[in-house]
């Protein structure tokens, strides 16, 4: 998995590109505090190499919790900036610090 951050100088936004190697997956989405944990809000597109990729504009200067939803199964990103326990999900979420 991979996370690439590109901070914009013109506004307080960071373009975050999520890449998930999931060759056998049919659907991959990123869900988090930035999209109300909506599995339809941020689907990732499957590339020819089998990985899924998508870019999201996120507010910089704050932290965002997120997880990947891969064919209905939640998964964290091992390259996240941190991890935070969620009582609601009874699991850890990945954290992006922007």
Coordinates of C-alpha atoms in Angstrom, one line a residue:
X1 CA 0.0 0.0 0.0
X2 CA 1.1 3.5 -0.5
X3 CA 0.2 7.1 0.4
X4 CA 1.6 10.1 -1.5
X5 CA 1.0 13.6 -0.2
X6 CA 1.2 16.7 -2.3
X7 CA 0.6 20.0 -0.4
X8 CA -0.7 22.9 -2.4
X9 CA 0.8 26.3 -1.9
X10 CA -2.2 28.2 -3.1
X11 CA -4.7 26.8 -0.6
X12 CA -4.8 24.7 2.7
X13 CA -5.3 21.5 0.8
X14 CA -3.2 18.3 0.4
X15 CA -3.7 16.0 -2.6
X16 CA -3.5 12.5 -1.2
X17 CA -3.0 9.6 -3.6
X18 CA -3.9 6.2 -2.2
X19 CA -2.5 3.1 -3.9
X20 CA -3.7 -0.4 -2.8
X21 CA -2.2 -3.6 -4.4
X22 CA -5.2 -5.9 -4.5
X23 CA -5.0 -7.9 -7.8
X24 CA -7.8 -10.3 -6.9
X25 CA -10.2 -7.6 -5.5
X26 CA -13.3 -6.5 -7.3
X27 CA -13.9 -3.3 -5.4
X28 CA -11.7 -1.1 -3.3
X29 CA -12.7 2.2 -1.6
X30 CA -11.1 4.5 0.9
X31 CA -13.5 5.5 3.8
X32 CA -12.8 7.9 6.5
X33 CA -13.6 11.0 8.6
X34 CA -13.2 13.1 5.4
X35 CA -16.1 11.3 3.6
X36 CA -18.4 10.3 6.5
X37 CA -17.2 6.7 6.2
X38 CA -19.3 6.4 3.0
X39 CA -18.1 3.3 1.0
X40 CA -19.5 4.8 -2.2
X41 CA -17.9 8.3 -1.8
X42 CA -14.3 7.5 -2.7
X43 CA -14.0 4.4 -4.9
X44 CA -10.5 3.6 -6.2
X45 CA -9.9 2.7 -9.8
X46 CA -8.3 -0.6 -10.8
X47 CA -5.1 -0.2 -12.9
X48 CA -3.7 -2.6 -15.4
X49 CA -1.1 -3.7 -13.0
X50 CA -3.8 -5.0 -10.6
X51 CA -3.5 -2.2 -8.0
X52 CA -6.2 0.3 -7.1
X53 CA -5.5 4.0 -7.1
X54 CA -7.4 7.3 -6.3
X55 CA -6.6 10.9 -5.3
X56 CA -8.5 12.9 -2.7
X57 CA -8.2 16.6 -1.8
X58 CA -8.0 16.8 2.0
X59 CA -7.9 19.8 4.3
X60 CA -4.3 20.3 5.6
X61 CA -3.4 21.2 9.1
X62 CA -5.6 18.4 10.6
X63 CA -5.6 14.6 11.0
X64 CA -7.9 12.3 9.1
X65 CA -8.8 8.8 10.2
X66 CA -9.4 6.3 7.3
X67 CA -9.4 2.6 6.3
X68 CA -9.6 0.7 3.0
X69 CA -12.7 -1.3 2.2
X70 CA -11.5 -4.2 0.0
X71 CA -14.4 -6.4 -1.2
X72 CA -16.3 -5.7 2.0
X73 CA -13.3 -6.2 4.4
X74 CA -11.7 -3.3 6.3
X75 CA -8.0 -3.0 6.2
X76 CA -5.5 -0.4 7.5
X77 CA -2.6 1.1 5.6
X78 CA 0.8 0.1 7.1
X79 CA 2.3 3.3 5.8
X80 CA -0.2 5.5 7.7
X81 CA 1.3 8.3 9.9
X82 CA -0.3 6.8 13.0
X83 CA -3.1 4.5 14.2
X84 CA -6.0 5.5 16.5
X85 CA -8.4 3.2 18.4
X86 CA -12.1 3.6 17.5
X87 CA -14.6 2.4 20.1
X88 CA -17.3 2.6 17.4
X89 CA -15.6 0.1 15.1
X90 CA -13.8 -1.7 18.0
X91 CA -10.7 -1.6 15.8
X92 CA -7.8 0.7 15.0
X93 CA -8.1 3.2 12.1
X94 CA -5.2 4.5 10.0
X95 CA -4.4 8.2 10.5
X96 CA -3.1 10.8 8.1
X97 CA -1.5 13.8 9.6
X98 CA -1.6 16.7 7.2

